[in-house]
Coordinates of C-alpha atoms in Angstrom, one line a residue:
X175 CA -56.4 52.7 -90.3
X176 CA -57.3 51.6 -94.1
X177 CA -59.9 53.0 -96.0
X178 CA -63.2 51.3 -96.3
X179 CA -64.1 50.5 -99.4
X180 CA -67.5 52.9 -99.6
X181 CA -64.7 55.6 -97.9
X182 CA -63.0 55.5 -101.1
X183 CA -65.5 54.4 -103.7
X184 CA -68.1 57.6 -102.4
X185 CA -65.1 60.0 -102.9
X186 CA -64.1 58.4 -106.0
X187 CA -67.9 59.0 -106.9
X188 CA -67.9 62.6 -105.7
X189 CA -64.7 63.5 -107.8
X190 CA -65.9 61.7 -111.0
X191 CA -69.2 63.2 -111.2
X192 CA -67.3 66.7 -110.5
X193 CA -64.7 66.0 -113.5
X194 CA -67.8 66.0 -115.4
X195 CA -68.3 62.3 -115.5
X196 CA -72.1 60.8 -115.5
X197 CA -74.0 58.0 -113.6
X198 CA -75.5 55.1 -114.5
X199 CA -78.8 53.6 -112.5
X200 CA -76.3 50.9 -111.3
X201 CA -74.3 53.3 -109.5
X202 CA -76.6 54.9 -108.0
X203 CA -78.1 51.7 -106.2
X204 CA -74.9 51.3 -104.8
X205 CA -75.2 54.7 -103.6
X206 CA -74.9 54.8 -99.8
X207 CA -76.5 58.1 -99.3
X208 CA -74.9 58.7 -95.2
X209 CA -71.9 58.2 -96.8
X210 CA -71.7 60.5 -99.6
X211 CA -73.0 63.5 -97.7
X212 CA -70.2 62.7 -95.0
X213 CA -67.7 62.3 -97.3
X214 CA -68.9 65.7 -99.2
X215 CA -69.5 68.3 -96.3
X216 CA -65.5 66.6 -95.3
X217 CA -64.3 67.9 -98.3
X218 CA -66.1 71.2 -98.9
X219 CA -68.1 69.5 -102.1
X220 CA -71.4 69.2 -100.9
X221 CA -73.0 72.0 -102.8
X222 CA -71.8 71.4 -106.4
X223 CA -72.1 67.8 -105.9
X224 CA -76.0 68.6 -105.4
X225 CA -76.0 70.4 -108.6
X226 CA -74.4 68.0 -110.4
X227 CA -76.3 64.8 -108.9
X228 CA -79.8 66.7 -110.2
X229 CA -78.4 67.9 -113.6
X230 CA -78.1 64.3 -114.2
X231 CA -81.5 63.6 -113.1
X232 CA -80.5 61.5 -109.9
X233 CA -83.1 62.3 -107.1
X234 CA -81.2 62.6 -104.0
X235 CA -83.0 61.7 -100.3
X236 CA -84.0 64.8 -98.6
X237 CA -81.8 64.5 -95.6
X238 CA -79.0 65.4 -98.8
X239 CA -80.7 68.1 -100.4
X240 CA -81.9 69.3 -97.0
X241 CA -78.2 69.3 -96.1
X242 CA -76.9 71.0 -99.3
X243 CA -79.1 73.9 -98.8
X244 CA -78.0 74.1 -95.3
X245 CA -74.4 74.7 -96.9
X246 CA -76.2 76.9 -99.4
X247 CA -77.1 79.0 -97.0
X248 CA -73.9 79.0 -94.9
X249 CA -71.9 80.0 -97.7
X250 CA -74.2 82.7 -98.4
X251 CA -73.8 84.1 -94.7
X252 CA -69.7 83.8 -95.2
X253 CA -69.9 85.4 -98.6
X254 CA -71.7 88.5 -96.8
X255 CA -69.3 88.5 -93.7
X256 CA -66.5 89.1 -96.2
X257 CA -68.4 91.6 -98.5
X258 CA -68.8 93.9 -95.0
X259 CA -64.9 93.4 -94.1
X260 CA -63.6 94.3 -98.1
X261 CA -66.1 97.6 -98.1
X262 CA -64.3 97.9 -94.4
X263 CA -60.5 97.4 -95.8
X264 CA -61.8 99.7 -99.3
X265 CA -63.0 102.5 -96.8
X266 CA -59.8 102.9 -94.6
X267 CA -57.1 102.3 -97.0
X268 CA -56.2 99.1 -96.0
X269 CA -54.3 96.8 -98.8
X270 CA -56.0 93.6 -98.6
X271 CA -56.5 90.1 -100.0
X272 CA -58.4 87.1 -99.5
X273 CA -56.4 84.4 -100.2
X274 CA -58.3 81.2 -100.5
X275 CA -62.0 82.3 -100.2
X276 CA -63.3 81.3 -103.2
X277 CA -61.7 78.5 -104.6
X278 CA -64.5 76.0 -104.4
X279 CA -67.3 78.5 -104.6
X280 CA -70.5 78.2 -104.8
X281 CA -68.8 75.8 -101.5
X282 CA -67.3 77.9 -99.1
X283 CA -64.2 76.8 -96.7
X284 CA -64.4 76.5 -93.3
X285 CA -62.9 79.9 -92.6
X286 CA -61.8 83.2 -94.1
X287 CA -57.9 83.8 -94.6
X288 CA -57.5 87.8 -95.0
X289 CA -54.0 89.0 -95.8
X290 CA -53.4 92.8 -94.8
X291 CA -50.1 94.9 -96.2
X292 CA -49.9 96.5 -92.5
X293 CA -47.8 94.3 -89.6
X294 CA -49.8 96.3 -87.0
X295 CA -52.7 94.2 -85.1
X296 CA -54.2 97.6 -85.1
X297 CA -55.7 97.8 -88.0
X298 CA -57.9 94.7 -87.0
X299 CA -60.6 97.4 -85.5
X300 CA -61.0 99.1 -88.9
X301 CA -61.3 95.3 -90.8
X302 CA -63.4 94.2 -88.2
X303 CA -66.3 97.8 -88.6
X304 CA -69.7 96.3 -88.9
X305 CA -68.5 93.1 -88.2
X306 CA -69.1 91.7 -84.7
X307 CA -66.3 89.4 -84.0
X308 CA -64.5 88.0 -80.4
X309 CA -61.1 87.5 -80.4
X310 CA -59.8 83.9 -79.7
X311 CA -56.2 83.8 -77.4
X312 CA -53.4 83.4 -79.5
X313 CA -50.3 80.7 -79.0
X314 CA -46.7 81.0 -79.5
X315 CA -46.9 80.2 -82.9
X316 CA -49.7 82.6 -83.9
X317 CA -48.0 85.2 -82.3
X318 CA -44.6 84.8 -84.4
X319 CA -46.6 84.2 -87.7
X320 CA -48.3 87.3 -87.3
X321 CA -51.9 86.0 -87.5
X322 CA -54.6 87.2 -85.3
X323 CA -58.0 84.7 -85.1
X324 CA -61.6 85.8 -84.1
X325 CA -64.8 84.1 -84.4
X326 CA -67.1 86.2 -86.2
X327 CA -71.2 86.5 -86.6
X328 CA -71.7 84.7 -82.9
X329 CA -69.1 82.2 -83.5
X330 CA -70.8 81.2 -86.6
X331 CA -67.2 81.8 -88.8
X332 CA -63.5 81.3 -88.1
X333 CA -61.0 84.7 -89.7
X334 CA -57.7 84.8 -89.5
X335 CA -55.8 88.2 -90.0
X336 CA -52.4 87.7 -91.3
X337 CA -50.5 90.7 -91.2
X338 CA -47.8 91.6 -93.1
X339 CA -46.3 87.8 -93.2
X340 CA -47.2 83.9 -94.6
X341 CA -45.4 81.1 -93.4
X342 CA -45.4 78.8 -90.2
X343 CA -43.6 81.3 -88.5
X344 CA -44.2 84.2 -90.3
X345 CA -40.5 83.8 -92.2
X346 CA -41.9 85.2 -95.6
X347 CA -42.3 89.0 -94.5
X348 CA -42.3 90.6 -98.4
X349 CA -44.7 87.5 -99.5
X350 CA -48.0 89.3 -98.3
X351 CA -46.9 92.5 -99.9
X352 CA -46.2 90.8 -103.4
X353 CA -49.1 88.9 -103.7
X354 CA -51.7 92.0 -103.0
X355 CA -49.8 94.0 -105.6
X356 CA -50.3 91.0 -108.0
X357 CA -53.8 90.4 -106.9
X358 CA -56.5 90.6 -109.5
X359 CA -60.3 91.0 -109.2
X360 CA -63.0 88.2 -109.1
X361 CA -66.5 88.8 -109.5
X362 CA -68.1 86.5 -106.9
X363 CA -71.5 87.0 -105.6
X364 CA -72.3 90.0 -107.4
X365 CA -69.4 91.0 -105.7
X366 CA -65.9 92.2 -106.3
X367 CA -62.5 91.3 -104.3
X368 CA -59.5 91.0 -104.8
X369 CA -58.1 87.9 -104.7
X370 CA -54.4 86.1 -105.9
X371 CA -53.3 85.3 -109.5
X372 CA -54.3 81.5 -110.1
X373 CA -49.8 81.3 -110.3
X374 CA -49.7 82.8 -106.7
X375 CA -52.7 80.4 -105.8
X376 CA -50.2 77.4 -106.6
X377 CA -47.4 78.9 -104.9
X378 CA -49.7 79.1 -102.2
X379 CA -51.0 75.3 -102.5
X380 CA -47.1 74.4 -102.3
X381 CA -46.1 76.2 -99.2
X382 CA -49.6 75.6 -96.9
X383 CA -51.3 72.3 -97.8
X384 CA -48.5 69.6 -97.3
X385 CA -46.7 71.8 -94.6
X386 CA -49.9 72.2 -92.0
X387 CA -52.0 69.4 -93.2
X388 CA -51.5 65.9 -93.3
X389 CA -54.3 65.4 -96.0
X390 CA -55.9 66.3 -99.0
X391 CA -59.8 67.5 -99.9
X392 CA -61.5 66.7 -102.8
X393 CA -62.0 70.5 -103.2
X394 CA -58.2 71.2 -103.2
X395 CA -58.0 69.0 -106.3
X396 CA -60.7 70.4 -108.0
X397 CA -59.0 74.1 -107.9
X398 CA -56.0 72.5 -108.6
X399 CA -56.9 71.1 -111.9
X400 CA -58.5 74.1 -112.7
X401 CA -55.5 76.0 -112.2
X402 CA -52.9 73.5 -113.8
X403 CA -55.5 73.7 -116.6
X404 CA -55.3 77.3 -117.4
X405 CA -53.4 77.4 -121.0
X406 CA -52.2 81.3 -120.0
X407 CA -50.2 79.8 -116.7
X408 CA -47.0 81.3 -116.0
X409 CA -45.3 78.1 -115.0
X410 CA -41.4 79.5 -114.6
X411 CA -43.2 82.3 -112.4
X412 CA -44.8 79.5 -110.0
X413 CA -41.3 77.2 -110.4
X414 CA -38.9 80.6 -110.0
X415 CA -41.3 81.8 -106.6
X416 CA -41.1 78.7 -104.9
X417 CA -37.5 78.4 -105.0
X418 CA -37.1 81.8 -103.9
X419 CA -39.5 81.1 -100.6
X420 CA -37.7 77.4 -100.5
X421 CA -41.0 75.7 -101.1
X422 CA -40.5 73.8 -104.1
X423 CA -40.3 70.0 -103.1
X424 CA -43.9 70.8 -101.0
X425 CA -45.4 72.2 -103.8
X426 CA -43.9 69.1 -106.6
X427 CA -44.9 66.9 -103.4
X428 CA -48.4 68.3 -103.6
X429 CA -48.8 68.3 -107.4
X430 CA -47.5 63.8 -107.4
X431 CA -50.2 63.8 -104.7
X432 CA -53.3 65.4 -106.9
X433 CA -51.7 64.0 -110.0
X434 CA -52.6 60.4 -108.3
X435 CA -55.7 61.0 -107.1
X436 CA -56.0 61.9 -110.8
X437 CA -54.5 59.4 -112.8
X438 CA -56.1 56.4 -110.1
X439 CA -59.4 58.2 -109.9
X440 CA -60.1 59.0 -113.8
X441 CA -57.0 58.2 -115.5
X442 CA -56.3 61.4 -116.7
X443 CA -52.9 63.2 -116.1
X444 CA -52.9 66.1 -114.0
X445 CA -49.8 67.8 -116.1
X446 CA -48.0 67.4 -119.7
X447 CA -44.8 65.1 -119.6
X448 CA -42.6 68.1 -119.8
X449 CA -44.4 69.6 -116.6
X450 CA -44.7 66.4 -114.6
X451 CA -41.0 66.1 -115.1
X452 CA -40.1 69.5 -113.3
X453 CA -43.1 69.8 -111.3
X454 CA -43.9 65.6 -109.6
X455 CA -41.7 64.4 -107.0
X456 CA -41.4 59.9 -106.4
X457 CA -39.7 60.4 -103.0
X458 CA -42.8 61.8 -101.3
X459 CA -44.4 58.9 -101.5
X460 CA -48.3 57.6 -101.9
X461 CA -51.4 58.3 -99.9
X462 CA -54.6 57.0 -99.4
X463 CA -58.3 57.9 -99.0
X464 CA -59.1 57.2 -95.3
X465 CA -61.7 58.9 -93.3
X466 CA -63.0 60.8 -96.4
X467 CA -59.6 62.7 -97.2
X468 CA -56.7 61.7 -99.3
X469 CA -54.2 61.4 -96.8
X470 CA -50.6 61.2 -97.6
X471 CA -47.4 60.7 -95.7
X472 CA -46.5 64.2 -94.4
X473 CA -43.4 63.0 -92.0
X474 CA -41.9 62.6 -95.8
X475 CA -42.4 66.0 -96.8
X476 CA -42.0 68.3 -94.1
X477 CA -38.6 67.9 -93.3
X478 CA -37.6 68.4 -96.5
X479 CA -39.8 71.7 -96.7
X480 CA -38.2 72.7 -93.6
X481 CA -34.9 72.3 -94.9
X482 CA -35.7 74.3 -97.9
X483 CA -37.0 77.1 -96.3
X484 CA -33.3 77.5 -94.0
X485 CA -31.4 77.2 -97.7
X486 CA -33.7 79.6 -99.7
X487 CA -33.3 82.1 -96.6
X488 CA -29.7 82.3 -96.1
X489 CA -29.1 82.3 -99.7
X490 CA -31.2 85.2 -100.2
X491 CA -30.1 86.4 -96.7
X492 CA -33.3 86.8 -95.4
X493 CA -31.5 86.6 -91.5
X494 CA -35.2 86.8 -89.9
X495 CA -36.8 84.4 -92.0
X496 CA -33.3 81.6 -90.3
X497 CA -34.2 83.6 -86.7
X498 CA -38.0 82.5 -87.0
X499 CA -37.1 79.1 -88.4
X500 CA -34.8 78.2 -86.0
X501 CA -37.2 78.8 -83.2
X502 CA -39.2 75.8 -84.7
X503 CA -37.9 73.0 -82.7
X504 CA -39.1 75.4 -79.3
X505 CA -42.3 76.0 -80.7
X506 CA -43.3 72.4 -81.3
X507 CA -41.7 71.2 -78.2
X508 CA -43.9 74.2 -76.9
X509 CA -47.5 72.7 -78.2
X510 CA -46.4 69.4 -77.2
X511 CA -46.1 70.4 -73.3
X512 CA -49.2 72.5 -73.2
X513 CA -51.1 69.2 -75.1
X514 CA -49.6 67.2 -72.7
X515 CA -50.3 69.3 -69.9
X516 CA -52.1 68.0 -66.9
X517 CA -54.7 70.7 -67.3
X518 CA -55.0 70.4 -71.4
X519 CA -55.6 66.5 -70.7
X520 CA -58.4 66.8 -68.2
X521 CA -59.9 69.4 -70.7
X522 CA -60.2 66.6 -73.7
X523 CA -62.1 64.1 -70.6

């Protein structure tokens, strides 16, 4: 399916006017406001993109700023659901991180990612104090990767517990470890919590966003440029990590993706020359906005991720990082028979 052309013009809009760009009366005539708000709660940008739209003086329809406060408030509720589980983790002891929780706040993701030192599901009950949370039946996958997934505040939020391991089958077992030692405080909130370096957030970016998503939000670029925009960057740490883990060409596939939307979107470069030549990859090809996302051709870049991961693992002999990997063909064929299933089929009807 191609994009429409307000599909890509309203995202184009969204991302200029969050680069800092302004808006003429012309533009916003051509405004179709539906649109925007769709294509802004898609891509976790609908609160700053209220901001911006009445520092500029552009009065928004209600059903928008009615919306935006919604989201206001949402992200107000998550912000307190993860204040109660990092007093929870402070109390007991337990060595903690939120990984991606505040990247695009004052937006909020669509659920909280908590990385714990400890590989015991255990320690879930001491997280979880004060918290009410239900438990939501875990797959094959989920099992291997070490995640555990509950529904918190009467279904209202969506954690995921990763314990002691990152990766799509939990094949980086020392990752979790590293990054909460490395992890640094952010004052969110009025809060404090720890949360990764902004080099550990890219290394991040390369191993999760082209390997489990076909597509890219308008929020992921933001952070991005943010973080590729930090003068202090520790570039040989994010290039040096990501060949240890065997995630480099996913994380030089996602940089050629947001350098596009970039350079096509506001003509500006995402990285120096001497960076774009180490860090931007031709062979993962282009994507596209379409259905409100930049969506890019992930059949490219997985394989190649895949493949990565086996060399970086049995050159650094990590033997249960190849054990998990190899599994992946069974795990997929897996999903596929219980999606296919006679009983998952009459559920989608």
């Amino acid at each position: 399916m191609k994009a429409t052309q307000s599909d890509t013009s309203h995202a184009a809009l969204a991302l200029r006017l969050l680069s800092g760009e302004a808006c003429d009366a012309q533009t916003v005539e051509r405004i179709v406001w539906d649109e925007l708000l769709r294509v802004a709660r898609r891509n976790f940008v609908l609160v700053r993109l209220a901001e911006r739209l009445s520092q500029l003086g552009v009065s928004a329809p209600a059903s928008f700023t009615e919306a935006a406060e919604d989201e206001r408030r949402r992200g107000a509720q998550m912000l307190a659901v993860i204040g109660r589980i990092s007093r929870a983790c402070e109390e007991q002891g337990i060595a903690y991180l939120f990984a991606k929780s505040f990247q695009h706040y004052p937006d909020m993701g669509g659920d909280i990612d908590l990385f714990v030192a400890s590989s015991s599901g255990a320690v879930d009950r001491a997280v979880l104090k004060g918290t009410a949370a239900e438990r939501v039946s875990q797959d094959l996958r989920s099992r291997m990767s070490g995640v555990a997934a509950y529904r918190v505040c009467g279904g209202e939020f969506a954690l995921e517990i990763y314990h002691g391991r990152i990766g799509v089958l939990g094949e980086h077992a020392a990752l979790v470890g590293e990054l909460i030692r490395r992890g640094e405080r952010a004052s969110v909130g009025g809060g404090l919590f720890l949360v990764p370096t902004a080099e550990d957030l890219l290394v991040l970016q390369g191993m999760q966003r082209v390997y489990r998503h076909d597509f890219i939000r308008l929020c992921d670029v933001l952070s991005t440029v943010a973080l590729a925009g930090r003068d202090a960057l520790d570039w040989d740490y994010v290039w040096r990590t990501s060949e240890q883990l065997g995630t480099t060409y996913g994380l030089c596939s996602y940089l050629s993706y947001v350098g596009q939307i970039r350079r096509e979107t506001l003509g500006r470069e995402l990285l120096p020359v001497e960076l774009r030549r180490r860090f931007t990859v031709e062979s993962c090809g282009r994507g596209e906005f379409r259905g409100g996302v930049f969506r890019f051709p992930r059949g490219r870049v997985v394989a190649r991720v895949y493949l990565g991961k086996l060399r970086a693992a049995a050159r650094t002999g990590n033997w249960d990082g190849i054990s998990r990997l190899s599994l992946m063909p069974f795990v997929v064929a897996a999903a596929l028979t219980r999606r296919l299933s006679p009983r998952a089929a009459s559920a989608t009807h």
